[in-house]
GROMACS .gro file of C-alpha atoms in nm:
model
  471
    1MET     CA    1  -2.528   0.980  12.308
    2LYS     CA    2  -2.777   0.779  12.104
    3PRO     CA    3  -2.764   1.001  11.791
    4LEU     CA    4  -2.384   0.993  11.814
    5GLU     CA    5  -2.388   0.615  11.851
    6ARG     CA    6  -2.610   0.580  11.547
    7ILE     CA    7  -2.376   0.797  11.342
    8THR     CA    8  -2.080   0.591  11.461
    9VAL     CA    9  -2.240   0.263  11.354
   10LYS     CA   10  -2.330   0.408  11.016
   11GLN     CA   11  -1.979   0.542  10.971
   12GLY     CA   12  -1.843   0.200  11.061
   13PHE     CA   13  -2.053   0.045  10.785
   14LEU     CA   14  -1.945   0.310  10.535
   15ALA     CA   15  -1.578   0.276  10.624
   16LEU     CA   16  -1.602  -0.099  10.571
   17GLY     CA   17  -1.757  -0.043  10.230
   18HIS     CA   18  -1.473   0.186  10.124
   19LEU     CA   19  -1.222  -0.056  10.272
   20LEU     CA   20  -1.373  -0.340  10.070
   21PHE     CA   21  -1.351  -0.149   9.742
   22LEU     CA   22  -0.997  -0.039   9.829
   23GLY     CA   23  -0.909  -0.405   9.880
   24LEU     CA   24  -1.067  -0.502   9.547
   25PHE     CA   25  -0.881  -0.214   9.381
   26ILE     CA   26  -0.550  -0.340   9.523
   27LEU     CA   27  -0.630  -0.696   9.413
   28SER     CA   28  -0.709  -0.567   9.063
   29LEU     CA   29  -0.359  -0.416   9.046
   30ILE     CA   30  -0.182  -0.716   9.199
   31HIS     CA   31  -0.356  -0.954   8.957
   32PHE     CA   32  -0.391  -0.725   8.656
   33ARG     CA   33  -0.215  -0.973   8.428
   34GLU     CA   34  -0.444  -1.261   8.523
   35ARG     CA   35  -0.749  -1.037   8.479
   36VAL     CA   36  -0.652  -0.890   8.142
   37VAL     CA   37  -0.491  -1.199   7.987
   38GLN     CA   38  -0.804  -1.407   8.035
   39VAL     CA   39  -1.002  -1.527   7.730
   40ASP     CA   40  -1.273  -1.263   7.659
   41SER     CA   41  -1.082  -0.995   7.847
   42ALA     CA   42  -0.773  -1.049   7.630
   43LEU     CA   43  -0.973  -1.006   7.309
   44GLN     CA   44  -1.158  -0.701   7.436
   45PHE     CA   45  -0.845  -0.533   7.571
   46PHE     CA   46  -0.660  -0.597   7.244
   47LYS     CA   47  -0.940  -0.419   7.058
   48TRP     CA   48  -0.941  -0.129   7.305
   49VAL     CA   49  -0.571  -0.075   7.232
   50GLN     CA   50  -0.572  -0.156   6.861
   51VAL     CA   51  -0.889   0.020   6.743
   52ASP     CA   52  -0.939   0.397   6.750
   53GLY     CA   53  -1.314   0.395   6.796
   54VAL     CA   54  -1.519   0.266   7.089
   55GLU     CA   55  -1.595  -0.105   7.070
   56VAL     CA   56  -1.950  -0.201   7.177
   57GLU     CA   57  -2.026  -0.569   7.222
   58ALA     CA   58  -2.380  -0.696   7.149
   59HIS     CA   59  -2.541  -0.351   7.201
   60ARG     CA   60  -2.414  -0.324   7.559
   61TYR     CA   61  -2.345   0.046   7.527
   62THR     CA   62  -2.310   0.136   7.894
   63ALA     CA   63  -2.033  -0.117   7.957
   64VAL     CA   64  -1.779   0.112   7.788
   65PHE     CA   65  -1.655   0.321   8.083
   66PRO     CA   66  -1.342   0.112   8.157
   67GLN     CA   67  -1.270   0.110   7.785
   68LEU     CA   68  -1.289   0.489   7.775
   69MET     CA   69  -1.035   0.511   8.059
   70VAL     CA   70  -0.797   0.290   7.860
   71LYS     CA   71  -0.848   0.509   7.551
   72VAL     CA   72  -0.757   0.820   7.751
   73PHE     CA   73  -0.435   0.665   7.880
   74ARG     CA   74  -0.352   0.529   7.536
   75TYR     CA   75  -0.386   0.883   7.402
   76LEU     CA   76  -0.127   0.984   7.665
   77ARG     CA   77   0.103   0.721   7.508
   78VAL     CA   78   0.169   0.520   7.824
   79ASP     CA   79   0.317   0.173   7.790
   80LEU     CA   80   0.123  -0.153   7.757
   81VAL     CA   81   0.173  -0.264   8.118
   82LEU     CA   82   0.019   0.058   8.252
   83LEU     CA   83  -0.271   0.025   8.007
   84MET     CA   84  -0.336  -0.325   8.140
   85GLN     CA   85  -0.329  -0.194   8.496
   86VAL     CA   86  -0.574   0.083   8.404
   87ALA     CA   87  -0.810  -0.168   8.240
   88SER     CA   88  -0.802  -0.397   8.542
   89ALA     CA   89  -0.852  -0.122   8.799
   90ALA     CA   90  -1.116   0.065   8.596
   91HIS     CA   91  -1.376  -0.207   8.644
   92VAL     CA   92  -1.343  -0.179   9.022
   93LEU     CA   93  -1.343   0.201   9.005
   94VAL     CA   94  -1.682   0.206   8.828
   95ALA     CA   95  -1.845   0.013   9.114
   96TRP     CA   96  -1.658   0.220   9.374
   97LEU     CA   97  -1.778   0.542   9.211
   98ILE     CA   98  -2.140   0.424   9.230
   99TYR     CA   99  -2.085   0.336   9.597
  100THR     CA  100  -1.943   0.684   9.662
  101LEU     CA  101  -2.225   0.863   9.478
  102ALA     CA  102  -2.489   0.670   9.672
  103ALA     CA  103  -2.320   0.713  10.009
  104HIS     CA  104  -2.202   1.074   9.990
  105LEU     CA  105  -2.373   1.262   9.707
  106TRP     CA  106  -2.728   1.128   9.735
  107ARG     CA  107  -2.685   1.035  10.103
  108VAL     CA  108  -2.841   0.690  10.090
  109PRO     CA  109  -2.565   0.498  10.271
  110TRP     CA  110  -2.764   0.177  10.313
  111VAL     CA  111  -2.817   0.149   9.938
  112ALA     CA  112  -2.443   0.205   9.895
  113LEU     CA  113  -2.371  -0.070  10.146
  114GLY     CA  114  -2.595  -0.301   9.949
  115SER     CA  115  -2.367  -0.251   9.649
  116ALA     CA  116  -2.061  -0.328   9.862
  117LEU     CA  117  -2.221  -0.650   9.988
  118ALA     CA  118  -2.335  -0.748   9.638
  119ALA     CA  119  -1.985  -0.688   9.498
  120VAL     CA  120  -1.853  -0.997   9.678
  121LEU     CA  121  -2.152  -1.204   9.792
  122CYS     CA  122  -2.162  -1.434   9.487
  123THR     CA  123  -1.819  -1.353   9.343
  124ARG     CA  124  -1.503  -1.559   9.335
  125LEU     CA  125  -1.367  -1.651   8.991
  126THR     CA  126  -1.579  -1.385   8.820
  127PHE     CA  127  -1.352  -1.121   8.969
  128TYR     CA  128  -1.091  -1.245   8.720
  129GLY     CA  129  -1.334  -1.228   8.426
  130MET     CA  130  -1.328  -0.850   8.428
  131VAL     CA  131  -1.514  -0.780   8.102
  132LEU     CA  132  -1.810  -1.007   8.183
  133GLU     CA  133  -2.099  -0.760   8.170
  134ALA     CA  134  -2.289  -0.961   8.432
  135ASN     CA  135  -2.053  -0.801   8.686
  136TYR     CA  136  -2.225  -0.468   8.620
  137LEU     CA  137  -2.546  -0.618   8.759
  138LEU     CA  138  -2.380  -0.585   9.099
  139SER     CA  139  -2.340  -0.207   9.075
  140TYR     CA  140  -2.569  -0.047   8.814
  141PRO     CA  141  -2.890  -0.162   8.991
  142PHE     CA  142  -2.773   0.023   9.302
  143LEU     CA  143  -2.721   0.338   9.095
  144LEU     CA  144  -3.092   0.316   9.007
  145ALA     CA  145  -3.182   0.234   9.368
  146ALA     CA  146  -2.978   0.531   9.496
  147VAL     CA  147  -3.157   0.773   9.265
  148ILE     CA  148  -3.497   0.635   9.373
  149GLN     CA  149  -3.416   0.638   9.744
  150GLY     CA  150  -3.239   0.973   9.721
  151PRO     CA  151  -3.347   1.242   9.470
  152MET     CA  152  -3.679   1.081   9.376
  153LEU     CA  153  -3.796   1.029   9.733
  154ARG     CA  154  -3.675   1.367   9.862
  155GLN     CA  155  -3.759   1.595   9.570
  156ARG     CA  156  -4.033   1.415   9.377
  157ASP     CA  157  -4.003   1.650   9.080
  158ARG     CA  158  -3.940   1.618   8.707
  159GLY     CA  159  -3.566   1.652   8.750
  160ALA     CA  160  -3.553   1.355   8.985
  161LEU     CA  161  -3.774   1.152   8.750
  162ALA     CA  162  -3.546   1.235   8.456
  163LEU     CA  163  -3.244   1.127   8.660
  164SER     CA  164  -3.414   0.800   8.747
  165VAL     CA  165  -3.493   0.737   8.378
  166LEU     CA  166  -3.127   0.797   8.296
  167ALA     CA  167  -3.015   0.554   8.569
  168LEU     CA  168  -3.266   0.298   8.441
  169LEU     CA  169  -3.138   0.329   8.083
  170ILE     CA  170  -2.779   0.291   8.200
  171LEU     CA  171  -2.883  -0.036   8.362
  172LEU     CA  172  -3.097  -0.163   8.073
  173PHE     CA  173  -2.823  -0.112   7.814
  174VAL     CA  174  -2.555  -0.311   7.997
  175HIS     CA  175  -2.686  -0.670   7.978
  176PRO     CA  176  -2.993  -0.862   7.850
  177VAL     CA  177  -3.073  -0.985   8.204
  178ALA     CA  178  -3.066  -0.624   8.328
  179SER     CA  179  -3.436  -0.579   8.252
  180LEU     CA  180  -3.520  -0.852   8.506
  181VAL     CA  181  -3.293  -0.697   8.768
  182ALA     CA  182  -3.436  -0.350   8.697
  183LEU     CA  183  -3.788  -0.484   8.744
  184PHE     CA  184  -3.682  -0.631   9.076
  185VAL     CA  185  -3.545  -0.295   9.196
  186LEU     CA  186  -3.853  -0.103   9.081
  187VAL     CA  187  -4.109  -0.347   9.225
  188HIS     CA  188  -3.911  -0.360   9.550
  189TYR     CA  189  -3.952   0.016   9.590
  190PHE     CA  190  -4.312   0.001   9.467
  191LEU     CA  191  -4.382  -0.222   9.767
  192THR     CA  192  -4.169  -0.034  10.020
  193GLU     CA  193  -4.221   0.331   9.919
  194PRO     CA  194  -4.594   0.397   9.860
  195ARG     CA  195  -4.526   0.770   9.803
  196LEU     CA  196  -4.340   0.689   9.480
  197ARG     CA  197  -4.586   0.448   9.323
  198GLY     CA  198  -4.687   0.696   9.052
  199PRO     CA  199  -4.341   0.754   8.900
  200LEU     CA  200  -4.238   0.396   8.973
  201THR     CA  201  -4.532   0.271   8.767
  202ILE     CA  202  -4.398   0.473   8.473
  203LEU     CA  203  -4.051   0.323   8.517
  204ILE     CA  204  -4.194  -0.029   8.546
  205LEU     CA  205  -4.388   0.020   8.222
  206VAL     CA  206  -4.074   0.147   8.048
  207THR     CA  207  -3.885  -0.160   8.166
  208VAL     CA  208  -4.157  -0.404   8.058
  209ILE     CA  209  -4.181  -0.241   7.715
  210TRP     CA  210  -3.803  -0.255   7.683
  211ALA     CA  211  -3.794  -0.623   7.777
  212ALA     CA  212  -4.063  -0.699   7.519
  213THR     CA  213  -3.923  -0.495   7.228
  214SER     CA  214  -3.550  -0.444   7.274
  215ARG     CA  215  -3.451  -0.759   7.085
  216LEU     CA  216  -3.671  -0.651   6.795
  217ILE     CA  217  -3.476  -0.323   6.775
  218PHE     CA  218  -3.133  -0.464   6.862
  219SER     CA  219  -3.094  -0.812   6.720
  220PRO     CA  220  -2.958  -1.065   6.970
  221SER     CA  221  -2.612  -1.209   6.918
  222GLY     CA  222  -2.569  -1.570   6.812
  223TYR     CA  223  -2.464  -1.659   7.166
  224GLU     CA  224  -2.777  -1.498   7.308
  225GLN     CA  225  -3.001  -1.677   7.060
  226GLY     CA  226  -2.841  -2.001   7.165
  227LEU     CA  227  -2.930  -1.924   7.527
  228TYR     CA  228  -3.297  -1.881   7.436
  229ALA     CA  229  -3.299  -2.225   7.276
  230SER     CA  230  -3.106  -2.368   7.570
  231ALA     CA  231  -3.357  -2.227   7.818
  232TRP     CA  232  -3.643  -2.397   7.636
  233GLU     CA  233  -3.450  -2.723   7.617
  234GLY     CA  234  -3.367  -2.701   7.987
  235TRP     CA  235  -3.730  -2.639   8.078
  236SER     CA  236  -3.824  -2.962   7.902
  237GLN     CA  237  -3.596  -3.143   8.149
  238TRP     CA  238  -3.760  -3.004   8.463
  239LYS     CA  239  -3.837  -3.352   8.595
  240SER     CA  240  -3.464  -3.424   8.622
  241MET     CA  241  -3.367  -3.076   8.743
  242MET     CA  242  -3.171  -3.205   9.043
  243SER     CA  243  -2.938  -3.401   8.816
  244LEU     CA  244  -2.860  -3.112   8.577
  245PRO     CA  245  -2.495  -2.994   8.566
  246SER     CA  246  -2.612  -2.641   8.649
  247THR     CA  247  -2.786  -2.762   8.964
  248ASP     CA  248  -2.483  -2.967   9.057
  249PHE     CA  249  -2.267  -2.655   9.022
  250LEU     CA  250  -2.492  -2.446   9.245
  251LEU     CA  251  -2.518  -2.712   9.516
  252GLY     CA  252  -2.153  -2.807   9.488
  253HIS     CA  253  -2.040  -2.452   9.549
  254SER     CA  254  -2.286  -2.405   9.834
  255TRP     CA  255  -2.121  -2.663  10.063
  256ARG     CA  256  -1.970  -2.969   9.888
  257ASP     CA  257  -1.682  -2.824   9.680
  258THR     CA  258  -1.661  -2.468   9.810
  259SER     CA  259  -1.871  -2.248  10.039
  260LEU     CA  260  -1.904  -1.971   9.778
  261TYR     CA  261  -2.285  -1.950   9.797
  262LEU     CA  262  -2.328  -2.046  10.163
  263PRO     CA  263  -2.328  -1.682  10.291
  264MET     CA  264  -2.580  -1.597  10.020
  265TRP     CA  265  -2.818  -1.871  10.139
  266ILE     CA  266  -2.777  -1.763  10.502
  267LEU     CA  267  -2.848  -1.397  10.423
  268LEU     CA  268  -3.150  -1.495  10.214
  269VAL     CA  269  -3.296  -1.692  10.505
  270VAL     CA  270  -3.220  -1.404  10.746
  271THR     CA  271  -3.397  -1.158  10.515
  272LEU     CA  272  -3.703  -1.381  10.472
  273VAL     CA  273  -3.728  -1.445  10.846
  274ALA     CA  274  -3.696  -1.073  10.922
  275LEU     CA  275  -3.968  -0.987  10.670
  276GLY     CA  276  -4.192  -1.250  10.826
  277PHE     CA  277  -4.123  -1.122  11.178
  278LEU     CA  278  -4.219  -0.771  11.061
  279ARG     CA  279  -4.528  -0.911  10.884
  280LYS     CA  280  -4.411  -0.772  10.549
  281TRP     CA  281  -4.583  -1.055  10.368
  282MET     CA  282  -4.595  -0.899  10.021
  283GLN     CA  283  -4.225  -0.816  10.034
  284LEU     CA  284  -4.145  -1.164  10.161
  285LEU     CA  285  -4.348  -1.330   9.885
  286PHE     CA  286  -4.198  -1.104   9.619
  287LEU     CA  287  -3.841  -1.174   9.728
  288LEU     CA  288  -3.901  -1.547   9.749
  289LEU     CA  289  -4.062  -1.561   9.403
  290ALA     CA  290  -3.791  -1.337   9.251
  291VAL     CA  291  -3.506  -1.553   9.381
  292LEU     CA  292  -3.678  -1.880   9.288
  293GLY     CA  293  -3.770  -1.747   8.944
  294PHE     CA  294  -3.417  -1.631   8.873
  295LEU     CA  295  -3.272  -1.960   8.999
  296LEU     CA  296  -3.502  -2.166   8.776
  297LEU     CA  297  -3.430  -1.948   8.472
  298THR     CA  298  -3.056  -1.981   8.527
  299LEU     CA  299  -3.059  -2.353   8.602
  300PHE     CA  300  -3.263  -2.430   8.290
  301THR     CA  301  -3.076  -2.191   8.059
  302TYR     CA  302  -2.733  -2.328   8.153
  303HIS     CA  303  -2.854  -2.681   8.218
  304SER     CA  304  -2.568  -2.842   8.027
  305GLY     CA  305  -2.301  -2.650   8.222
  306GLU     CA  306  -2.005  -2.437   8.113
  307THR     CA  307  -1.660  -2.358   8.249
  308ALA     CA  308  -1.646  -2.280   8.621
  309LEU     CA  309  -1.600  -1.907   8.565
  310MET     CA  310  -1.887  -1.882   8.316
  311MET     CA  311  -2.117  -2.088   8.538
  312GLU     CA  312  -2.036  -1.864   8.833
  313LYS     CA  313  -2.117  -1.545   8.644
  314ASN     CA  314  -2.465  -1.679   8.566
  315PHE     CA  315  -2.558  -1.668   8.936
  316VAL     CA  316  -2.398  -1.330   9.009
  317PRO     CA  317  -2.726  -1.126   9.002
  318LEU     CA  318  -2.854  -1.323   9.302
  319ALA     CA  319  -2.629  -1.104   9.514
  320THR     CA  320  -2.823  -0.793   9.412
  321LEU     CA  321  -3.162  -0.959   9.468
  322ILE     CA  322  -3.063  -1.034   9.828
  323ALA     CA  323  -2.842  -0.738   9.923
  324LEU     CA  324  -3.094  -0.464   9.833
  325PRO     CA  325  -3.386  -0.580  10.053
  326LEU     CA  326  -3.152  -0.693  10.331
  327MET     CA  327  -2.988  -0.352  10.369
  328GLY     CA  328  -3.334  -0.196  10.344
  329LEU     CA  329  -3.421  -0.387  10.660
  330VAL     CA  330  -3.098  -0.291  10.836
  331VAL     CA  331  -3.165   0.081  10.790
  332ARG     CA  332  -3.493   0.045  10.981
  333ALA     CA  333  -3.347  -0.176  11.254
  334SER     CA  334  -3.275  -0.069  11.611
  335LEU     CA  335  -2.923   0.028  11.715
  336THR     CA  336  -2.868  -0.314  11.875
  337TRP     CA  337  -2.964  -0.495  11.556
  338LYS     CA  338  -2.748  -0.257  11.351
  339ARG     CA  339  -2.449  -0.350  11.565
  340LEU     CA  340  -2.520  -0.720  11.515
  341ALA     CA  341  -2.561  -0.657  11.143
  342LEU     CA  342  -2.225  -0.478  11.142
  343VAL     CA  343  -2.058  -0.788  11.286
  344GLY     CA  344  -2.225  -1.006  11.021
  345PHE     CA  345  -2.129  -0.756  10.751
  346VAL     CA  346  -1.763  -0.775  10.856
  347LEU     CA  347  -1.771  -1.155  10.863
  348VAL     CA  348  -1.931  -1.196  10.521
  349LEU     CA  349  -1.705  -0.938  10.354
  350PHE     CA  350  -1.395  -1.101  10.504
  351ILE     CA  351  -1.495  -1.455  10.401
  352GLN     CA  352  -1.590  -1.357  10.047
  353PHE     CA  353  -1.290  -1.128   9.995
  354ARG     CA  354  -1.064  -1.410  10.115
  355GLY     CA  355  -1.229  -1.645   9.864
  356ILE     CA  356  -1.170  -1.398   9.581
  357SER     CA  357  -0.805  -1.362   9.679
  358PHE     CA  358  -0.749  -1.740   9.697
  359ALA     CA  359  -0.920  -1.785   9.358
  360SER     CA  360  -0.620  -1.616   9.197
  361LYS     CA  361  -0.424  -1.943   9.219
  362PRO     CA  362  -0.578  -2.120   8.915
  363MET     CA  363  -0.565  -1.791   8.722
  364LYS     CA  364  -0.195  -1.753   8.800
  365GLU     CA  365  -0.134  -2.111   8.690
  366ARG     CA  366  -0.312  -2.048   8.362
  367TYR     CA  367  -0.118  -1.726   8.301
  368GLN     CA  368   0.206  -1.909   8.374
  369ALA     CA  369   0.113  -2.185   8.126
  370ILE     CA  370   0.062  -1.925   7.851
  371THR     CA  371   0.390  -1.758   7.949
  372GLN     CA  372   0.571  -2.092   7.913
  373LEU     CA  373   0.429  -2.138   7.563
  374VAL     CA  374   0.546  -1.789   7.468
  375GLU     CA  375   0.893  -1.858   7.609
  376ALA     CA  376   0.909  -2.188   7.419
  377ALA     CA  377   0.831  -2.006   7.095
  378GLU     CA  378   1.098  -1.745   7.169
  379GLN     CA  379   1.357  -2.013   7.243
  380ALA     CA  380   1.270  -2.180   6.913
  381GLY     CA  381   1.319  -1.848   6.735
  382MET     CA  382   0.953  -1.821   6.637
  383ARG     CA  383   0.729  -1.519   6.676
  384LYS     CA  384   0.433  -1.682   6.499
  385ALA     CA  385   0.368  -2.038   6.604
  386VAL     CA  386   0.108  -2.312   6.604
  387VAL     CA  387   0.048  -2.513   6.924
  388ALA     CA  388  -0.096  -2.861   6.894
  389PRO     CA  389  -0.431  -2.893   7.077
  390GLU     CA  390  -0.306  -3.184   7.287
  391PHE     CA  391  -0.048  -2.959   7.450
  392LEU     CA  392  -0.323  -2.722   7.558
  393ASP     CA  393  -0.544  -3.008   7.674
  394ASN     CA  394  -0.266  -3.124   7.908
  395SER     CA  395  -0.190  -2.773   8.036
  396LYS     CA  396  -0.371  -2.514   8.246
  397VAL     CA  397  -0.466  -2.308   7.939
  398GLY     CA  398  -0.799  -2.481   7.879
  399VAL     CA  399  -0.998  -2.249   7.651
  400ALA     CA  400  -0.784  -2.202   7.340
  401TRP     CA  401  -0.970  -1.967   7.105
  402ALA     CA  402  -0.826  -1.653   7.270
  403LEU     CA  403  -0.466  -1.782   7.267
  404PRO     CA  404  -0.355  -1.547   6.982
  405PHE     CA  405  -0.449  -1.241   7.190
  406GLU     CA  406  -0.331  -1.383   7.522
  407ALA     CA  407   0.011  -1.472   7.383
  408LEU     CA  408   0.041  -1.132   7.218
  409LEU     CA  409  -0.038  -0.951   7.544
  410VAL     CA  410   0.198  -1.169   7.748
  411SER     CA  411   0.492  -1.117   7.509
  412ALA     CA  412   0.435  -0.751   7.419
  413GLN     CA  413   0.476  -0.646   7.784
  414ASN     CA  414   0.849  -0.681   7.720
  415GLY     CA  415   0.827  -0.443   7.425
  416PRO     CA  416   0.663  -0.452   7.082
  417ASP     CA  417   0.974  -0.606   6.926
  418ARG     CA  418   0.923  -0.912   7.150
  419SER     CA  419   0.565  -0.975   7.035
  420VAL     CA  420   0.469  -1.340   6.984
  421THR     CA  421   0.136  -1.471   6.864
  422LEU     CA  422   0.020  -1.832   6.892
  423ILE     CA  423  -0.270  -2.027   6.752
  424SER     CA  424  -0.396  -2.375   6.829
  425GLY     CA  425  -0.465  -2.637   6.566
  426ALA     CA  426  -0.320  -2.754   6.237
  427ILE     CA  427  -0.052  -2.558   6.051
  428PRO     CA  428  -0.236  -2.300   5.842
  429LYS     CA  429  -0.181  -2.248   5.472
  430GLN     CA  430   0.116  -2.018   5.451
  431ASP     CA  431   0.015  -1.812   5.150
  432GLU     CA  432  -0.085  -1.459   5.257
  433LEU     CA  433   0.055  -1.520   5.609
  434GLU     CA  434   0.414  -1.404   5.558
  435ARG     CA  435   0.303  -1.051   5.644
  436ALA     CA  436  -0.012  -1.132   5.839
  437VAL     CA  437  -0.124  -1.295   6.161
  438LEU     CA  438  -0.428  -1.505   6.242
  439LEU     CA  439  -0.648  -1.330   6.501
  440PRO     CA  440  -0.990  -1.492   6.491
  441PRO     CA  441  -1.259  -1.393   6.577
  442TYR     CA  442  -1.129  -1.034   6.549
  443ALA     CA  443  -0.985  -1.099   6.203
  444GLU     CA  444  -0.904  -1.421   6.021
  445VAL     CA  445  -0.604  -1.275   5.839
  446PHE     CA  446  -0.472  -0.946   5.981
  447PRO     CA  447  -0.184  -0.759   5.807
  448VAL     CA  448   0.103  -0.706   6.049
  449ASP     CA  449   0.162  -0.352   5.928
  450GLN     CA  450  -0.181  -0.260   6.065
  451LEU     CA  451  -0.094  -0.359   6.421
  452ARG     CA  452  -0.048  -0.058   6.649
  453SER     CA  453   0.332  -0.049   6.642
  454ARG     CA  454   0.373   0.130   6.975
  455TYR     CA  455   0.234  -0.176   7.151
  456PHE     CA  456   0.257  -0.474   6.915
  457GLY     CA  457   0.545  -0.575   6.690
  458HIS     CA  458   0.535  -0.687   6.329
  459PRO     CA  459   0.613  -1.057   6.316
  460ILE     CA  460   0.718  -1.125   5.957
  461GLY     CA  461   0.747  -1.477   5.823
  462ALA     CA  462   0.566  -1.808   5.821
  463TYR     CA  463   0.404  -1.987   6.113
  464GLY     CA  464   0.616  -2.256   6.274
  465HIS     CA  465   0.502  -2.564   6.463
  466LEU     CA  466   0.568  -2.571   6.838
  467ASN     CA  467   0.507  -2.942   6.894
  468SER     CA  468   0.861  -3.044   6.979
  469THR     CA  469   0.941  -2.744   7.195
  470ALA     CA  470   0.621  -2.671   7.383
  471PRO     CA  471   0.634  -2.759   7.754
   0.00000   0.00000   0.00000
């Protein structure tokens, strides 16, 4: 019975992983509007629909898979609402596919389960920021880990090495922080799998060289350059680290304001204690230094704070740093400990999934506020309107720069002839705007006859002021 019992426990874990991703998939469809009509996501989705080619942001080439799915469905001439649903679901499907490959193709179920745990361990609001590339740091590292633990460990040939290089490149090209996460994965296996130290040394060297030279080959964006300066400025304030807004955010969402990070802290302590009990001192020290190093880097870089969603995404990679070694311990545990781990796995997934679901409330409120602005413009007979900043300050909209795209996506769901676009600020000069719309940062002045007419209408005429009619 013991082999059968072991299989049953493993199958229970795997079923929970699939159930989690199914739940996230369903949430992505239920809340597709809140996920797509959300600042960066609205801009990116507009470009996916409007532009024929593939849009790559800041050299993040391997973040394009959801975009490609949208392009395929756009080619099939489906309506805008279905395209939005595809975009929302596609981001979950990428992570689910990696989970399935790890669990069933390469037969490394415990690596797969690490990706399921990481998908929700440090996630709440970031689920609704679907195009934030930091979210890929919860799935792509496990693609690399699955190749190492699977083909590399079993075959140890050139084909497996080539596959691992491909998985590494997929990870490195998705986000600037990916090189740090890749190093963590590679050093983790360097310490735990002595048989692979030769090829892993090669991969570590590739990653170090990439980290040192990539920004010489691919120039960093202005936002990224600002982060480098911010990190240095934050480091100079190390004496007052406990009073930084970034530290306050982390601690506040560990127990004071929400319990978002409390399961993460508990699982970190459990992992460190288990490594100590097993006398895995090098692994314990490495994990401790990796987590502390990443925390310090994040706290100093974002020392001045950002919006709640953007602050949350900065800490997302912590989930990968903890989930990978933790599930590596579970696979070697006795059947009794596996059963206890299964109970903990269920509890953590339920708590975190519940938190993600409840986090939809502020996103719904924001979407509704944009919808009310669009309806006010329609009632005033305007399809191109200017909203005074004070109206946005007193509403749930908050960030205003993406309002032109958000309003366009909200209104165009009812048909291209109902398209409305809004901007925030002073009334613009009307010359050249009779047959154009303002869509910064995509385009300052964009001719309406160049909008993709199947999805977006052609608002002709001058911009009106929404002051007296906005809610």
